[in-house]
Amino acid sequence: GAGVSQSPSNKVTEKGKDVELRCDPISGHTALYWYRQSLGQGLEFLIYFQGNSAPDKSGLPSDRFSAERTGGSVSTLTIQRTQQEDSAVYLCASSPPGSETQYFGPGTRLLVL
Amino acid sequence: GEDVEQSLFLSVREGDSSVINCTYTDSSSTYLYWYKQEPGAGLQLLTYIFSNMDMKQDQRLTVLLNKKDKHLSLRIADTQTGDSAIYFCARDGGFKTIFGAGTRLFVKA
């Protein structure tokens, strides 16, 4: 595709449920990033993948958050036992090899009731 | 986070110039960025500047970098209503990009 795509675009869930958010990076981009943007806040870095490995997971807010990337392409961010404070826009970005410029997807808007 | 700071709001009249300011504390970055986020959309990279440059101009956009003062600014000439958005200042922090909280630009017709 032409850009980074994310699905679903919107997700409403009940507190305590698990959710999976998907990111399809731009073809050929080796680096993939997840960020969280809470209402009125800047972007909070969550995790970064280079290929399939994640050198740094320290940005994940709690052990309820996990992410994986398979085949060096699609990534899934999973939030278990969602809480109301997890409500935010989750943004994914990717970068081509040798570049630090990040290209962002449109985000997934998560609302936990 | 707190490393990159910017004012939260800016209001200008259509046709005027907008200047969005940003300060940062860590001077180790190679690149500094300006991103634009329109309502309901993801972030769009507007422009970036290498840390060894003082200025970069791209059509209506002018980026100024003062490394001594750790100050970055984005000037939008002839601001249009379509420029209304949130503008994020960011710097590269190794494998991640560190963003400010964003400046919401209001353009009055």
Tab-separated table of C-alpha atoms in Angstrom:
chain	number	residue	atom	x	y	z
A	1	GLY	CA	0.000	0.000	0.000
A	2	ALA	CA	0.942	3.615	-0.278
A	3	GLY	CA	1.186	4.297	3.420
A	4	VAL	CA	1.042	2.800	6.876
A	5	SER	CA	-2.349	1.313	7.591
A	6	GLN	CA	-3.875	0.487	10.940
A	7	SER	CA	-6.942	-1.456	11.931
A	8	PRO	CA	-9.435	-1.085	13.327
A	9	SER	CA	-9.750	2.666	12.945
A	10	ASN	CA	-11.988	2.800	15.993
A	11	LYS	CA	-12.518	0.331	18.798
A	12	VAL	CA	-14.925	0.528	21.700
A	13	THR	CA	-14.534	-2.127	24.348
A	14	GLU	CA	-15.589	-2.866	27.879
A	15	LYS	CA	-13.242	-2.650	30.801
A	16	GLY	CA	-11.522	-5.976	31.372
A	17	LYS	CA	-11.662	-7.165	27.767
A	18	ASP	CA	-8.595	-7.813	25.632
A	19	VAL	CA	-7.999	-5.871	22.402
A	20	GLU	CA	-5.663	-6.347	19.445
A	21	LEU	CA	-4.524	-3.464	17.299
A	22	ARG	CA	-2.904	-4.091	13.949
A	23	CYS	CA	-0.328	-2.145	11.968
A	24	ASP	CA	0.720	-2.731	8.355
A	25	PRO	CA	3.891	-0.762	7.673
A	26	ILE	CA	5.007	0.541	4.319
A	27	SER	CA	6.454	-2.284	2.262
A	28	GLY	CA	10.219	-2.516	2.701
A	29	HIS	CA	10.304	-0.529	5.916
A	30	THR	CA	12.358	-2.395	8.482
A	31	ALA	CA	11.670	-0.288	11.559
A	32	LEU	CA	8.234	-0.127	13.165
A	33	TYR	CA	7.119	1.983	16.111
A	34	TRP	CA	4.068	2.135	18.365
A	35	TYR	CA	3.033	5.316	20.149
A	36	ARG	CA	0.107	6.285	22.319
A	37	GLN	CA	-1.544	9.675	22.193
A	38	SER	CA	-3.886	10.439	25.053
A	39	LEU	CA	-6.396	13.277	24.830
A	40	GLY	CA	-4.571	16.589	24.776
A	41	GLN	CA	-1.195	14.919	25.258
A	42	GLY	CA	1.853	14.456	23.134
A	43	LEU	CA	2.993	11.120	21.838
A	44	GLU	CA	4.163	8.507	24.294
A	45	PHE	CA	6.642	6.025	22.864
A	46	LEU	CA	5.642	2.425	23.527
A	47	ILE	CA	7.883	0.060	21.592
A	48	TYR	CA	10.164	-0.175	18.582
A	49	PHE	CA	10.867	-3.115	16.263
A	50	GLN	CA	13.860	-3.527	14.016
A	51	GLY	CA	12.850	-6.438	11.848
A	52	ASN	CA	11.087	-8.870	14.148
A	53	SER	CA	12.964	-8.024	17.308
A	54	ALA	CA	12.174	-5.346	19.843
A	55	PRO	CA	15.392	-3.999	21.382
A	56	ASP	CA	13.547	-1.892	23.909
A	57	LYS	CA	10.226	-2.702	25.545
A	58	SER	CA	10.628	-0.277	28.418
A	59	GLY	CA	8.044	2.128	27.020
A	60	LEU	CA	5.196	-0.324	27.472
A	61	PRO	CA	3.038	1.081	30.323
A	62	SER	CA	2.406	-2.235	32.071
A	63	ASP	CA	2.633	-5.981	31.629
A	64	ARG	CA	-0.892	-5.891	30.205
A	65	PHE	CA	0.654	-4.476	27.023
A	66	SER	CA	2.518	-6.660	24.573
A	67	ALA	CA	3.492	-6.403	20.937
A	68	GLU	CA	4.814	-8.701	18.304
A	69	ARG	CA	5.928	-8.475	14.739
A	70	THR	CA	6.143	-11.424	12.420
A	71	GLY	CA	7.789	-11.734	9.043
A	72	GLY	CA	9.324	-8.305	9.456
A	73	SER	CA	6.064	-6.738	8.423
A	74	VAL	CA	2.721	-6.677	10.252
A	75	SER	CA	2.712	-5.859	13.949
A	76	THR	CA	0.062	-6.449	16.587
A	77	LEU	CA	-0.253	-4.505	19.823
A	78	THR	CA	-2.281	-6.401	22.415
A	79	ILE	CA	-3.772	-4.878	25.534
A	80	GLN	CA	-5.083	-7.377	28.047
A	81	ARG	CA	-7.717	-6.637	30.670
A	82	THR	CA	-8.224	-3.119	29.349
A	83	GLN	CA	-8.687	-0.244	31.763
A	84	GLN	CA	-10.346	3.111	31.179
A	85	GLU	CA	-6.983	4.850	31.267
A	86	ASP	CA	-5.968	2.826	28.193
A	87	SER	CA	-8.366	4.955	26.144
A	88	ALA	CA	-6.226	6.815	23.618
A	89	VAL	CA	-5.195	6.934	19.998
A	90	TYR	CA	-2.601	4.282	19.233
A	91	LEU	CA	-0.326	5.323	16.398
A	92	CYS	CA	2.006	3.160	14.389
A	93	ALA	CA	4.907	4.411	12.292
A	94	SER	CA	7.527	2.814	10.073
A	95	SER	CA	10.903	3.845	8.680
A	96	PRO	CA	12.887	2.613	5.689
A	97	PRO	CA	16.372	1.138	6.151
A	98	GLY	CA	19.010	3.722	6.921
A	99	SER	CA	16.504	6.471	7.674
A	100	GLU	CA	15.150	7.794	10.926
A	101	THR	CA	12.206	9.512	9.259
A	102	GLN	CA	8.985	7.971	10.502
A	103	TYR	CA	5.830	7.659	8.460
A	104	PHE	CA	2.700	7.467	10.547
A	105	GLY	CA	-0.530	5.604	10.111
A	106	PRO	CA	-3.929	7.171	10.866
A	107	GLY	CA	-4.138	5.555	14.273
A	108	THR	CA	-6.617	3.393	16.128
A	109	ARG	CA	-8.928	5.239	18.484
A	110	LEU	CA	-9.532	3.035	21.497
A	111	LEU	CA	-12.291	3.777	23.966
A	112	VAL	CA	-12.597	1.632	27.061
A	113	LEU	CA	-15.962	1.972	28.778
B	1	GLY	CA	7.672	14.289	27.077
B	2	GLU	CA	9.203	16.993	29.167
B	3	ASP	CA	12.402	16.948	27.137
B	4	VAL	CA	10.669	18.744	24.267
B	5	GLU	CA	8.426	21.658	25.160
B	6	GLN	CA	6.118	23.804	23.119
B	7	SER	CA	3.286	26.169	23.810
B	8	LEU	CA	-0.139	24.588	23.566
B	9	PHE	CA	-2.032	27.129	21.470
B	10	LEU	CA	-1.447	29.731	18.785
B	11	SER	CA	-4.073	31.847	17.056
B	12	VAL	CA	-3.391	33.855	13.889
B	13	ARG	CA	-5.386	35.595	11.177
B	14	GLU	CA	-5.525	34.184	7.701
B	15	GLY	CA	-2.709	35.648	5.606
B	16	ASP	CA	-0.473	36.391	8.589
B	17	SER	CA	2.670	34.441	9.435
B	18	SER	CA	2.572	31.827	12.182
B	19	VAL	CA	5.596	31.075	14.319
B	20	ILE	CA	5.538	27.957	16.456
B	21	ASN	CA	8.336	27.635	18.970
B	22	CYS	CA	9.920	24.611	20.596
B	23	THR	CA	12.685	24.093	23.132
B	24	TYR	CA	14.499	20.925	24.039
B	25	THR	CA	17.017	19.894	26.655
B	26	ASP	CA	19.036	17.098	25.023
B	27	SER	CA	21.291	18.378	22.252
B	28	SER	CA	22.489	14.968	21.053
B	29	SER	CA	19.925	14.627	18.265
B	30	THR	CA	20.967	14.490	14.636
B	31	TYR	CA	17.560	15.450	13.312
B	32	LEU	CA	14.782	17.696	14.539
B	33	TYR	CA	11.328	17.411	13.051
B	34	TRP	CA	8.040	19.172	12.623
B	35	TYR	CA	4.944	17.033	12.226
B	36	LYS	CA	1.390	18.142	11.453
B	37	GLN	CA	-1.713	16.380	12.706
B	38	GLU	CA	-5.052	17.331	11.225
B	39	PRO	CA	-8.266	16.448	13.074
B	40	GLY	CA	-8.906	12.714	13.062
B	41	ALA	CA	-5.734	11.961	11.149
B	42	GLY	CA	-2.296	10.564	11.876
B	43	LEU	CA	0.897	12.565	11.943
B	44	GLN	CA	2.353	13.899	8.735
B	45	LEU	CA	6.026	14.780	8.528
B	46	LEU	CA	6.193	18.418	7.418
B	47	THR	CA	9.889	19.039	7.419
B	48	TYR	CA	13.080	18.239	9.266
B	49	ILE	CA	16.431	19.861	9.805
B	50	PHE	CA	19.865	18.435	10.421
B	51	SER	CA	21.389	19.561	13.683
B	52	ASN	CA	24.334	21.156	11.856
B	53	MET	CA	22.035	23.536	9.978
B	54	ASP	CA	20.685	26.870	11.144
B	55	MET	CA	17.836	27.264	8.702
B	56	LYS	CA	15.828	25.325	6.183
B	57	GLN	CA	13.217	26.752	3.843
B	58	ASP	CA	10.596	24.740	2.025
B	59	GLN	CA	7.947	26.786	0.195
B	60	ARG	CA	5.876	28.512	2.905
B	61	LEU	CA	7.752	26.778	5.720
B	62	THR	CA	10.920	28.083	7.362
B	63	VAL	CA	12.645	26.159	10.129
B	64	LEU	CA	15.144	27.945	12.346
B	65	LEU	CA	17.463	26.103	14.702
B	66	ASN	CA	19.428	27.787	17.455
B	67	LYS	CA	21.604	25.050	18.894
B	68	LYS	CA	23.123	27.264	21.542
B	69	ASP	CA	19.715	28.047	23.005
B	70	LYS	CA	18.256	24.627	22.073
B	71	HIS	CA	15.413	26.380	20.315
B	72	LEU	CA	13.591	25.287	17.177
B	73	SER	CA	10.914	27.259	15.377
B	74	LEU	CA	8.563	26.725	12.480
B	75	ARG	CA	7.352	29.711	10.511
B	76	ILE	CA	4.396	29.345	8.188
B	77	ALA	CA	4.082	32.232	5.766
B	78	ASP	CA	0.680	33.384	4.485
B	79	THR	CA	-1.172	31.094	6.886
B	80	GLN	CA	-4.333	29.568	5.463
B	81	THR	CA	-7.367	28.025	7.160
B	82	GLY	CA	-6.128	24.663	5.893
B	83	ASP	CA	-3.084	25.081	8.105
B	84	SER	CA	-5.266	24.689	11.199
B	85	ALA	CA	-3.910	21.605	12.944
B	86	ILE	CA	-1.699	20.465	15.787
B	87	TYR	CA	2.015	20.883	15.105
B	88	PHE	CA	4.445	18.601	16.914
B	89	CYS	CA	8.086	19.384	17.439
B	90	ALA	CA	10.232	16.260	17.770
B	91	ARG	CA	13.830	15.170	17.979
B	92	ASP	CA	15.456	11.866	17.252
B	93	GLY	CA	16.404	10.031	20.437
B	94	GLY	CA	18.334	7.106	19.028
B	95	PHE	CA	15.864	4.471	17.919
B	96	LYS	CA	12.835	6.486	18.977
B	97	THR	CA	11.520	9.943	18.272
B	98	ILE	CA	10.737	12.160	21.241
B	99	PHE	CA	7.778	14.443	20.730
B	100	GLY	CA	6.514	17.585	22.343
B	101	ALA	CA	2.885	17.843	23.408
B	102	GLY	CA	1.935	19.734	20.253
B	103	THR	CA	0.842	23.292	19.474
B	104	ARG	CA	-2.717	23.711	18.280
B	105	LEU	CA	-2.823	26.369	15.553
B	106	PHE	CA	-6.101	28.215	15.065
B	107	VAL	CA	-6.434	30.235	11.866
B	108	LYS	CA	-9.135	32.904	11.878
B	109	ALA	CA	-10.667	33.873	8.556
